[in-house]
XYZ file of C-alpha atoms in Angstrom:
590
model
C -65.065 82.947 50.866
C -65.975 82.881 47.262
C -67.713 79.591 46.372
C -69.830 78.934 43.277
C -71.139 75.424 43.676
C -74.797 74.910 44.466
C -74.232 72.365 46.662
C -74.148 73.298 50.457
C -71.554 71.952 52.948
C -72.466 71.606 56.598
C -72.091 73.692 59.214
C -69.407 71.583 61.468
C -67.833 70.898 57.749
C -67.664 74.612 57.241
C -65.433 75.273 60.653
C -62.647 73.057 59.243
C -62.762 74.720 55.410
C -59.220 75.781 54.547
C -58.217 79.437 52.972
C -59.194 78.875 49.593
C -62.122 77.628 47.193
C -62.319 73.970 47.271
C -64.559 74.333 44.169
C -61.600 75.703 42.139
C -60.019 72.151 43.229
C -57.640 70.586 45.489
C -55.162 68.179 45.903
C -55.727 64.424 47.988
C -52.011 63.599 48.491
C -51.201 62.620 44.681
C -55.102 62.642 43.286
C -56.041 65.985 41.829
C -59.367 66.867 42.233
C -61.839 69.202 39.798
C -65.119 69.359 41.434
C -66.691 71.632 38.186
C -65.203 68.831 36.067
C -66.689 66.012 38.045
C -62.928 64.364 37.422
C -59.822 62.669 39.835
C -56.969 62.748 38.585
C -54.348 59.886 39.335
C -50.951 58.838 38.272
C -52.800 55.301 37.071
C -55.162 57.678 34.949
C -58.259 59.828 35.043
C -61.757 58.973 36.545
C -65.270 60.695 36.524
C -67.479 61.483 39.692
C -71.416 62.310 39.551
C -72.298 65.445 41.197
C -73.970 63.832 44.320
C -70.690 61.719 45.082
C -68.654 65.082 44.532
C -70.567 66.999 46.894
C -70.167 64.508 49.185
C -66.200 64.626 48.551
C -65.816 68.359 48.764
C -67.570 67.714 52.179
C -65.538 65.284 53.661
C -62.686 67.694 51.925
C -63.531 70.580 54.047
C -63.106 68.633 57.045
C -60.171 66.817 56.267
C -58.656 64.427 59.138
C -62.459 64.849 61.248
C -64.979 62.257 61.450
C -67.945 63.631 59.725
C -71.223 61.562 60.735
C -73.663 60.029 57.856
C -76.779 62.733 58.997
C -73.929 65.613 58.387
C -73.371 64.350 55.163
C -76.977 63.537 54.172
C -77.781 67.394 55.284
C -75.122 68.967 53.570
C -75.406 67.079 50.212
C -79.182 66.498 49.704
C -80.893 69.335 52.399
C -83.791 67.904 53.947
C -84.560 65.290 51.569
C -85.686 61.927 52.427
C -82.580 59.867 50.849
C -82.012 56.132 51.538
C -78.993 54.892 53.453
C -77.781 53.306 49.980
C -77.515 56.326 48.286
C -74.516 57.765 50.752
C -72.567 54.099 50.460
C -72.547 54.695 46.768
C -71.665 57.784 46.956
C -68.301 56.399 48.972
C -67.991 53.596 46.742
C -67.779 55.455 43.804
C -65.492 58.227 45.556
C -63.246 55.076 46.598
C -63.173 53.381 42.831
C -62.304 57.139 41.578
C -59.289 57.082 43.997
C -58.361 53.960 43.505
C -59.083 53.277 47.475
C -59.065 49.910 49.209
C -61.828 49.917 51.884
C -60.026 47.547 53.717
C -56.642 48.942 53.885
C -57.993 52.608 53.201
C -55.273 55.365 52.349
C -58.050 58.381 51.573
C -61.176 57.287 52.935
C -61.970 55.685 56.150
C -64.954 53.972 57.469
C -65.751 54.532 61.296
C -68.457 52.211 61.761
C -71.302 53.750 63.522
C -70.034 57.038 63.267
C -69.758 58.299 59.984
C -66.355 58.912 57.207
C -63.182 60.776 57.592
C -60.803 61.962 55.084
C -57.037 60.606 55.830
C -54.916 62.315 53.325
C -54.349 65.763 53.364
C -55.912 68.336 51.401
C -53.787 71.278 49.378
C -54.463 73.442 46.646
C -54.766 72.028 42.891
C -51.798 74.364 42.285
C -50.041 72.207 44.351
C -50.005 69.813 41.555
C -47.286 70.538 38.106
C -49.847 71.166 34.910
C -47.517 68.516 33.123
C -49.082 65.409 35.948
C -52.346 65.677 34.376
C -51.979 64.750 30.109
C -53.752 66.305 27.470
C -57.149 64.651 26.777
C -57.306 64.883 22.509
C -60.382 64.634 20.326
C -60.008 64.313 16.952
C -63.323 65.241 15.585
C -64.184 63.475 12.331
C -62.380 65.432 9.379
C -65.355 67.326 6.706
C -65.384 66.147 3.488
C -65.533 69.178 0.511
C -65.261 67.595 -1.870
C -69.036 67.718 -2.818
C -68.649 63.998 -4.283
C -68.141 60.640 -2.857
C -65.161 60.974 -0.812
C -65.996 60.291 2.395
C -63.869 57.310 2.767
C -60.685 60.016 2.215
C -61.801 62.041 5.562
C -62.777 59.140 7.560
C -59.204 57.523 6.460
C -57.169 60.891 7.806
C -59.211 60.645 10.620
C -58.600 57.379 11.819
C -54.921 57.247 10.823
C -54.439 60.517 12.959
C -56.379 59.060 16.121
C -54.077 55.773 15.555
C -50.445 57.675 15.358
C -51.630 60.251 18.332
C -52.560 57.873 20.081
C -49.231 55.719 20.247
C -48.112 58.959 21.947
C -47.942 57.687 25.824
C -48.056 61.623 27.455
C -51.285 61.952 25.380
C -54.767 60.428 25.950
C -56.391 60.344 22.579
C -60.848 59.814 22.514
C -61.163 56.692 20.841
C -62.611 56.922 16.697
C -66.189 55.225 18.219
C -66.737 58.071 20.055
C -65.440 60.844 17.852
C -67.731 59.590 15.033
C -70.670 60.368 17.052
C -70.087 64.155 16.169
C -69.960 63.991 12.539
C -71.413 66.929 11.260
C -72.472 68.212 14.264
C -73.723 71.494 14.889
C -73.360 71.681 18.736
C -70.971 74.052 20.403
C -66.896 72.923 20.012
C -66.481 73.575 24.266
C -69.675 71.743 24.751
C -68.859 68.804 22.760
C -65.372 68.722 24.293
C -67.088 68.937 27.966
C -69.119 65.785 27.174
C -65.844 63.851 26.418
C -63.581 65.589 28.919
C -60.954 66.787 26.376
C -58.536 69.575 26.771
C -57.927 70.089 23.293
C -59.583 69.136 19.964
C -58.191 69.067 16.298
C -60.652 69.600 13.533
C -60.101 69.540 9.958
C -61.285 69.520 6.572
C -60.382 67.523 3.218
C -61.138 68.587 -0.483
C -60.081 67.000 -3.319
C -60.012 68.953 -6.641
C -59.225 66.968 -9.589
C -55.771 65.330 -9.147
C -54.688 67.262 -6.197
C -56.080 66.611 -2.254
C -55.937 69.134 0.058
C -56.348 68.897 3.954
C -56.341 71.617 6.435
C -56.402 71.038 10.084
C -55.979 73.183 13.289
C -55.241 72.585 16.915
C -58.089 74.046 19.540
C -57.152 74.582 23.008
C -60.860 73.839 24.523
C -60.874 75.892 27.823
C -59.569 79.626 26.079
C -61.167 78.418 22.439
C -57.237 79.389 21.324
C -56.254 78.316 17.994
C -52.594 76.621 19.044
C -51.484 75.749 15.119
C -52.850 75.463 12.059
C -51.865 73.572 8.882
C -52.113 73.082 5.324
C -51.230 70.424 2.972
C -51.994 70.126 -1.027
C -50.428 67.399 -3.202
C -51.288 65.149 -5.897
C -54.575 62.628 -5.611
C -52.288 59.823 -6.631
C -49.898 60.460 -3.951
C -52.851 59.712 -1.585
C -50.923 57.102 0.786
C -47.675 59.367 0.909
C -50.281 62.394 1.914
C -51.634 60.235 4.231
C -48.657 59.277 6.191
C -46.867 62.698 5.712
C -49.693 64.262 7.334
C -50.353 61.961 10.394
C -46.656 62.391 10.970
C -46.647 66.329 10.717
C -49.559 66.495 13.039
C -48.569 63.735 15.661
C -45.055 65.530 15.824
C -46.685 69.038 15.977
C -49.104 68.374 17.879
C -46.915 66.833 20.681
C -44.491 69.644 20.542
C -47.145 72.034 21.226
C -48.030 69.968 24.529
C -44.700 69.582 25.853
C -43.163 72.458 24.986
C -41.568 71.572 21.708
C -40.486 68.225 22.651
C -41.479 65.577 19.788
C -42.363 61.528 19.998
C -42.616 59.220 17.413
C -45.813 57.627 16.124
C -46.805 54.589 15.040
C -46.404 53.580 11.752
C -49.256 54.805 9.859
C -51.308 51.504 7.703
C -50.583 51.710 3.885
C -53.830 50.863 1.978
C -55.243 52.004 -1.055
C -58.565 54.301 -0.507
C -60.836 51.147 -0.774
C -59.008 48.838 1.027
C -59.268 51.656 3.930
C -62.577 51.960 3.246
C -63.486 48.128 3.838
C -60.675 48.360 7.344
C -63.119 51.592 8.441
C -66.050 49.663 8.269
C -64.764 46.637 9.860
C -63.907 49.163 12.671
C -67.516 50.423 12.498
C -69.047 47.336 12.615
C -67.153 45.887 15.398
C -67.819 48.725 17.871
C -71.469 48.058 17.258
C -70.916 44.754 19.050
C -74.349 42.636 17.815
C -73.254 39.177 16.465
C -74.803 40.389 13.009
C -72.532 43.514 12.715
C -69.593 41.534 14.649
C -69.886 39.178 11.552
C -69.801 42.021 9.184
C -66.531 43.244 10.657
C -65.117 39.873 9.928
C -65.929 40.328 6.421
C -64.880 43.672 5.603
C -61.126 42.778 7.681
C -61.010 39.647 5.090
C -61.396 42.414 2.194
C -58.663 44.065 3.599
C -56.494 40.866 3.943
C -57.332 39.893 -0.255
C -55.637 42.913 -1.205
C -52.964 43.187 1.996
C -52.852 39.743 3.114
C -50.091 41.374 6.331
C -51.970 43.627 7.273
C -51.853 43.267 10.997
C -54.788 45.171 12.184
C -57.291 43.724 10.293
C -56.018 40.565 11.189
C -55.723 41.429 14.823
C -59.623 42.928 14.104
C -61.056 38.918 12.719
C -59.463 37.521 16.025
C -60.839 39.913 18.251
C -64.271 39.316 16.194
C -64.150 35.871 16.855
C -63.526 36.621 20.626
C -66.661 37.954 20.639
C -68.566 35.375 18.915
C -67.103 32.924 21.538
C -68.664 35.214 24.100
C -71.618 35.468 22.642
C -72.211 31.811 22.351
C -73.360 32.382 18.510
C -70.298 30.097 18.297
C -68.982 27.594 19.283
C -65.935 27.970 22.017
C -63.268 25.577 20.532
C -64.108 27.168 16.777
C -63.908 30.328 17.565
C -60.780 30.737 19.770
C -58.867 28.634 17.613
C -59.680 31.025 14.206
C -58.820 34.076 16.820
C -55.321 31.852 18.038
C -54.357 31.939 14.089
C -54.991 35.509 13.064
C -54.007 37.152 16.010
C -50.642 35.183 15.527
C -50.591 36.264 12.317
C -50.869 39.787 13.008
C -47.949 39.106 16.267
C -45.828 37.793 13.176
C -46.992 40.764 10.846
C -46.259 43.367 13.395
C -44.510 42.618 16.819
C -45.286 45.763 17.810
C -49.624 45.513 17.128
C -51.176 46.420 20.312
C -54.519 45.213 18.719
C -52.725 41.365 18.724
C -51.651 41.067 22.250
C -54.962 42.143 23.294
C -56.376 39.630 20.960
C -53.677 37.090 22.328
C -54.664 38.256 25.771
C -58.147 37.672 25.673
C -57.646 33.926 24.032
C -55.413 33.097 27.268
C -57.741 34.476 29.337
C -61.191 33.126 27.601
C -60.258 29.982 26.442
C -56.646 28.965 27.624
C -57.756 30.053 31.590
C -53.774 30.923 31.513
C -54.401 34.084 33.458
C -50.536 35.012 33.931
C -50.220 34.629 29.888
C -53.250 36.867 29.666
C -51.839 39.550 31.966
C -48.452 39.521 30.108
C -50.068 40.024 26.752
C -52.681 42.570 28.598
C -49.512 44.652 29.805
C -47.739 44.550 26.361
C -51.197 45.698 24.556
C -51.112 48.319 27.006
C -47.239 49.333 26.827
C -48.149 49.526 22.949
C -50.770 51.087 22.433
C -51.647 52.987 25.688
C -54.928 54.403 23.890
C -56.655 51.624 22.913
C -59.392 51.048 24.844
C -59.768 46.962 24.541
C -56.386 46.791 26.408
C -57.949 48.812 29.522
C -60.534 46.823 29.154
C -58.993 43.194 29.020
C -57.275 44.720 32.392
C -60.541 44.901 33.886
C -61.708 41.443 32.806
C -58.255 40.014 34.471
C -59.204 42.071 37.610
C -63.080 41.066 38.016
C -63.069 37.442 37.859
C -61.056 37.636 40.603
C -63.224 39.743 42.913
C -61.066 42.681 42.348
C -63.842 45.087 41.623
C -61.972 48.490 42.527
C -59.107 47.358 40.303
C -61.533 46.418 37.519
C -63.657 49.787 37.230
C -60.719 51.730 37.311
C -59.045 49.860 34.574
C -62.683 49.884 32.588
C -62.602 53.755 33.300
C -59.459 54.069 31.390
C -61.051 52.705 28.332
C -64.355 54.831 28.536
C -62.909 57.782 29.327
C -60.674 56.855 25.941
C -63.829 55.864 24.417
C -67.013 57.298 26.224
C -69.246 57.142 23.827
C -68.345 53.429 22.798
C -71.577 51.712 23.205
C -70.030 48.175 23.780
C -67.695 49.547 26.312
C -71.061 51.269 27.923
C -72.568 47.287 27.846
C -69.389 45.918 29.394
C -70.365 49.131 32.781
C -73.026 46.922 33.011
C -71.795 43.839 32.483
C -69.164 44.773 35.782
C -71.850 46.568 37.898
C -74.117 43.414 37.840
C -71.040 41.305 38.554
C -70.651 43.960 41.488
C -74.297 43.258 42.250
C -74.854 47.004 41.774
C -77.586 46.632 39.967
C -79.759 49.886 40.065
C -76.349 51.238 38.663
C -76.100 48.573 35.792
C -79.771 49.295 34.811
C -78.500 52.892 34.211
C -75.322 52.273 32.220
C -77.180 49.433 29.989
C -79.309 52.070 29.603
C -76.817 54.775 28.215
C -75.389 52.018 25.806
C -79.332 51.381 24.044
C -79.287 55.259 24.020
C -75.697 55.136 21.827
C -77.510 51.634 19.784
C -80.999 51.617 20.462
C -81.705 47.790 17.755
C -78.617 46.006 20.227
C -80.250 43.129 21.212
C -77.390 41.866 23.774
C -77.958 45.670 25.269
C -81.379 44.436 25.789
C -80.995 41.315 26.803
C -78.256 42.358 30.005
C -80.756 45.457 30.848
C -83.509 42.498 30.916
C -81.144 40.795 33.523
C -80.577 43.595 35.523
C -83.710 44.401 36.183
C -84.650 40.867 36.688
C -81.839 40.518 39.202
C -82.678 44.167 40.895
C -85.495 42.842 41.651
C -87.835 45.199 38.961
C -89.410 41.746 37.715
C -92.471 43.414 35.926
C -90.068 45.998 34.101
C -87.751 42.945 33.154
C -90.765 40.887 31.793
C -91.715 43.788 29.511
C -88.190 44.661 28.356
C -87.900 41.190 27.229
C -91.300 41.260 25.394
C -89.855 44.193 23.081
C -87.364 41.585 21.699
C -90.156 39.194 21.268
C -91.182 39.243 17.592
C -87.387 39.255 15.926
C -85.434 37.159 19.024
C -83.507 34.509 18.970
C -85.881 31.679 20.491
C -82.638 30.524 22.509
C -82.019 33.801 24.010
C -85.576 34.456 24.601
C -86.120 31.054 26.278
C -83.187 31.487 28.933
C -84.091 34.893 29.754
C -87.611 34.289 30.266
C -86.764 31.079 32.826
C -84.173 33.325 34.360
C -86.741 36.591 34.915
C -89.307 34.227 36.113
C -86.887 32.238 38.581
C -86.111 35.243 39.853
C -89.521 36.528 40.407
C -89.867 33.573 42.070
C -92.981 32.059 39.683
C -91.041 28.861 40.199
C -93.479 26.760 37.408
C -93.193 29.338 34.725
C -89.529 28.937 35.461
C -89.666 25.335 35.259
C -91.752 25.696 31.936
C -89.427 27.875 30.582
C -86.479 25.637 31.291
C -88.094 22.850 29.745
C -88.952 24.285 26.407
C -84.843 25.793 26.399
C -83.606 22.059 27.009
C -85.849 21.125 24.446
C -84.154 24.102 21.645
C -80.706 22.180 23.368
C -81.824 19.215 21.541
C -82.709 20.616 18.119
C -79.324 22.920 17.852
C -76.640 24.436 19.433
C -77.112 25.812 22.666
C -74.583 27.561 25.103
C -74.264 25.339 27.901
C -73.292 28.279 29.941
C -76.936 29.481 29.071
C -78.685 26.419 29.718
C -76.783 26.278 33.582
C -77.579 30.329 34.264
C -81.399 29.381 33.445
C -81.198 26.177 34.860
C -79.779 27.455 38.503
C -82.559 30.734 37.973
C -85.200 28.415 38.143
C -84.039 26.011 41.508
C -82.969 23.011 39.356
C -79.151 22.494 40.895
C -78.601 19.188 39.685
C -79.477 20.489 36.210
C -77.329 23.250 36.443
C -73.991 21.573 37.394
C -74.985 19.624 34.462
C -75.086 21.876 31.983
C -71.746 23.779 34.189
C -69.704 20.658 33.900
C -70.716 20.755 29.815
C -69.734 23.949 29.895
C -66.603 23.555 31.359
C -65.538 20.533 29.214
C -66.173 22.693 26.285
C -64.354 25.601 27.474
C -67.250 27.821 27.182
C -65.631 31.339 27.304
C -67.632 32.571 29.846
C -67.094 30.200 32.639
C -64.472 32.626 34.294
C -66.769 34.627 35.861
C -68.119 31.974 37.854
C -66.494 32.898 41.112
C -68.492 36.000 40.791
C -71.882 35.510 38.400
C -74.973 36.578 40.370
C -76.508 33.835 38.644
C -74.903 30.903 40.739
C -75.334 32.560 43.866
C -77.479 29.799 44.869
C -75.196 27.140 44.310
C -72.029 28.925 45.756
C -73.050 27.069 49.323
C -73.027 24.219 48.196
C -70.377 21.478 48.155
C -69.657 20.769 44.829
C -69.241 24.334 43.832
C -65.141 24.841 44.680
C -64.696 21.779 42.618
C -66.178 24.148 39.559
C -63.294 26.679 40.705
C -60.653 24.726 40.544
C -61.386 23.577 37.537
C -60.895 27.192 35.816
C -58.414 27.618 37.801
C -60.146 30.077 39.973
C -60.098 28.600 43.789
């Protein structure tokens, strides 16, 4: 039998193979499976699998319905290697999360304790599966500017008006702009870009502007064959530019979707009417906001104000300030009550602007959920943001917050692999992996994502700071010390106070921790200080009564991040102890 992975299966695996190449991908009752790809495809939506954890599917695949024992696995996937038991049960963990698989109440794979794994559902060739199940994965790769002048502003504003109609298109998963802007001008290969981002098709374009008229031609790739599907071409007067705009998006979201589904159109989104410098300042909000640090999230706030002195209705710069302030709430750069209540008002405004903004329930979401600890108002709003505006990746994302705090960890990557696979090069979304894989106490795993998201925004500082706690509480103690010393010379003294107490609390150096405490209560009495910080330090360095404290504080003030309590490493200490379901209940979480 033909077979053209590397990756060996063993011997009692290979007895129960069926009659054709697993490699060339097979069906796990309703998941579709494309081992080359690394991908599982769902109904719910598309996930990605590392090599090792696919070799360790396409195993248990070949043996489908047998128990195959841990050393069989461990032989056929990594040879005679020494490999840890740990690396096998993430292997199945992540296989699980891809499936969307409950370990309890398994429906594809089944733990026989002692024994080893078996595969329940049946396996069946991909072909098994209609083409139409699995949706077109779009990049729109940022549009070139020929103009040979300063009109960049006039590509980046097709760009991101296409991305926004396409992606109001439910059959079609669009790549988010964050990620497509990462390939400006690049010079790599169109199939490998479009491998690195999982996309089955890709639409590239260019814009020049001669005088008073604007051209713009684009064309529709189909990645796998490198067929040109349909081209276009579009030339009318400079001082037409917002009809162009919105002519164009439509043309292309209508032709574009035909093409997919056989000539069968949609209808997009209505596309923003600015002027070419009010779209400028909305782009850069955009920009900014995806870079996530509380310097550029406050830069994003003022560029969406620009936007609102010319447009004061402009929904989704308003829904852009109240997701801004969101963020400043988490950080703790603000305070809780401020913050939420600025979001409350613009994201209404944008509800009242534009019933139909995505961008606004997902702001309105994350205030219920945040601040309000109304988690059934915060699921409503998360499913309308979602219903809306299936491609926008803070809606997925909101989904996984909902799903975490609760314990619901499978639920919660799945949802967060929606957005990045929307958005993969994202770097915030890339922090927020982390943020889920510590909460998961998956730390080794954390360390790497964190790591990804410096690699996409190397100056982040909250990057650094949550790789700093990772390692900390992965036990790499020296590695944490020194990752926090980078930040030393521009940090905030706050930040840097809390995270030293909490590295050394967890190294156990229980007097440094103590010192370290001390000198952050001490900052609490000069100037604002998250109280949230103060308790995770606080409880890091053995003080308990300190750090129900500083909880309660935090609590009363409705610190935004007090809804991960029922599952912050940080508290772990205090989870036995009596006081700590009173905390719960408080949030709402018992």
């Amino acid at each position: 039998m033909k077979r053209s992975s590397p990756l060996p299966l063993g011997s009692a695996a290979r007895r129960h193979e069926p009659d054709y190449a697993l490699d060339d991908g097979f069906r796990i009752g309703d998941r579709n499976v494309r081992p080359r790809e690394g991908l599982v495809e769902s109904p719910g939506g598309n996930a990605r699998v590392e090599p090792r954890a696919m070799a360790v599917l396409l195993c248990l695949a070949g043996a489908a319905g047998r128990v195959v024992s841990r050393d069989e696995l461990v032989a056929s996937v990594w040879g005679h290697a020494y490999v840890t038991d740990d690396a096998l049960t993430r292997c199945i963990s992540q296989l699980r999360r891809a499936l969307g698989d409950d370990r309890r109440r398994p429906e594809f794979l089944e733990t026989i304790p002692k024994r080893g794994y078996r595969l329940l559902a049946a396996v069946s060739p991909s072909g098994a599966i209609p083409a139409a199940r699995a949706p077109a994965v779009l990049l729109v790769l940022p549009f070139q500017n020929l103009s040979g002048r300063d009109d960049d502003y006039l590509a980046d504003g097709v760009t991101e008006l296409l991305i926004a109609r396409l992606s109001a298109l439910p059959p079609l998963k669009v790549i988010s702009r964050t990620t497509a802007m990462h390939y400006r001008s690049s010079a790599r290969p169109l199939p490998e870009i479009a491998a690195e981002v999982g996309a089955s098709h890709v639409i590239e374009g260019s814009v020049l502007r001669s005088s008073e008229q604007l051209q713009v031609v684009v064309q529709l790739i189909e990645t796998a064959t490198d067929t040109h599907l349909w081209a276009g071409s579009y030339t009318r007067s400079i001082g037409d530019l917002l009809i162009i705009e919105n002519e164009i998006s439509q043309a292309i979201a209508i032709e574009l979707h035909g093409q997919l589904r056989g000539g069968e159109s949609g209808t997009a989104a209505a596309a923003p009417a600015l002027d070419p410098a009010t779209l400028r300042d909305y782009l850069k909000g955009r920009y900014f906001f995806a870079r996530r640090s509380d310097a550029d999230v406050r830069k994003a706030i003022s560029c969406f104000e620009s936007v609102l002195s010319v447009q004061p209705d402009f929904a989704p710069a308003l829904a852009g300030i109240a997701e801004s302030f969101i963020l400043l709430a988490l950080y703790g750069t603000e305070p809780a009550s401020t913050a939420f209540e600025q979001a409350r008002a613009t994201g209404a405004r944008a509800l009242a602007a534009d019933p139909g903004c995505a961008e606004a329930h997902a702001a309105l979401a994350g205030i219920a959920m945040f601040h309000d600890w109304d988690f059934s108002t915060a699921g409503e709003h998360a499913r309308r943001a979602l219903d809306l505006g299936p491609g926008y990746p803070m809606s997925h994302l909101i989904q996984g917050d909902l799903r975490v705090i609760r314990g619901d960890f499978i639920g919660a990557q799945n949802a967060l692999g929606q957005a990045l696979a929307m958005d993969p090069l994202n770097p915030g979304l890339n922090m927020n992996l982390g943020d889920f894989l510590m909460l998961e106490r998956r730390y080794p795993e954390a360390v790497t994502a964190l790591e990804r998201a410096l690699d996409l925004f190397p100056e982040s500082a909250p990057m650094r700071y949550r790789l700093v706690l990772a390692l900390a509480l992965g036990g790499e103690h020296a590695r944490a010390a020194r990752e926090l010393d980078t930040l030393a010379a521009t940090a905030d003294p706050v930040r840097q106070a809390e995270h030293a107490t909490i590295v050394s609390g967890l190294a156990a150096h229980r007097d440094e921790a103590r010192a370290g405490m001390k000198a952050l209560l001490r900052l609490a009495n000069e100037r604002r200080v998250s109280p949230w910080a103060v308790a995770r330090a606080c409880a890091a360095a053995g003080a308990v009564d300190e750090a129900y404290a500083w909880l309660d504080r935090a609590i009363d003030e409705r610190s935004s991040s007090v809804i991960f309590l029922a599952v912050a490493p940080l508290f772990d200490a205090l989870r036995d102890d009596a006081r700590f379901p009173a905390r719960l209940r408080r949030i709402g979480l018992a």
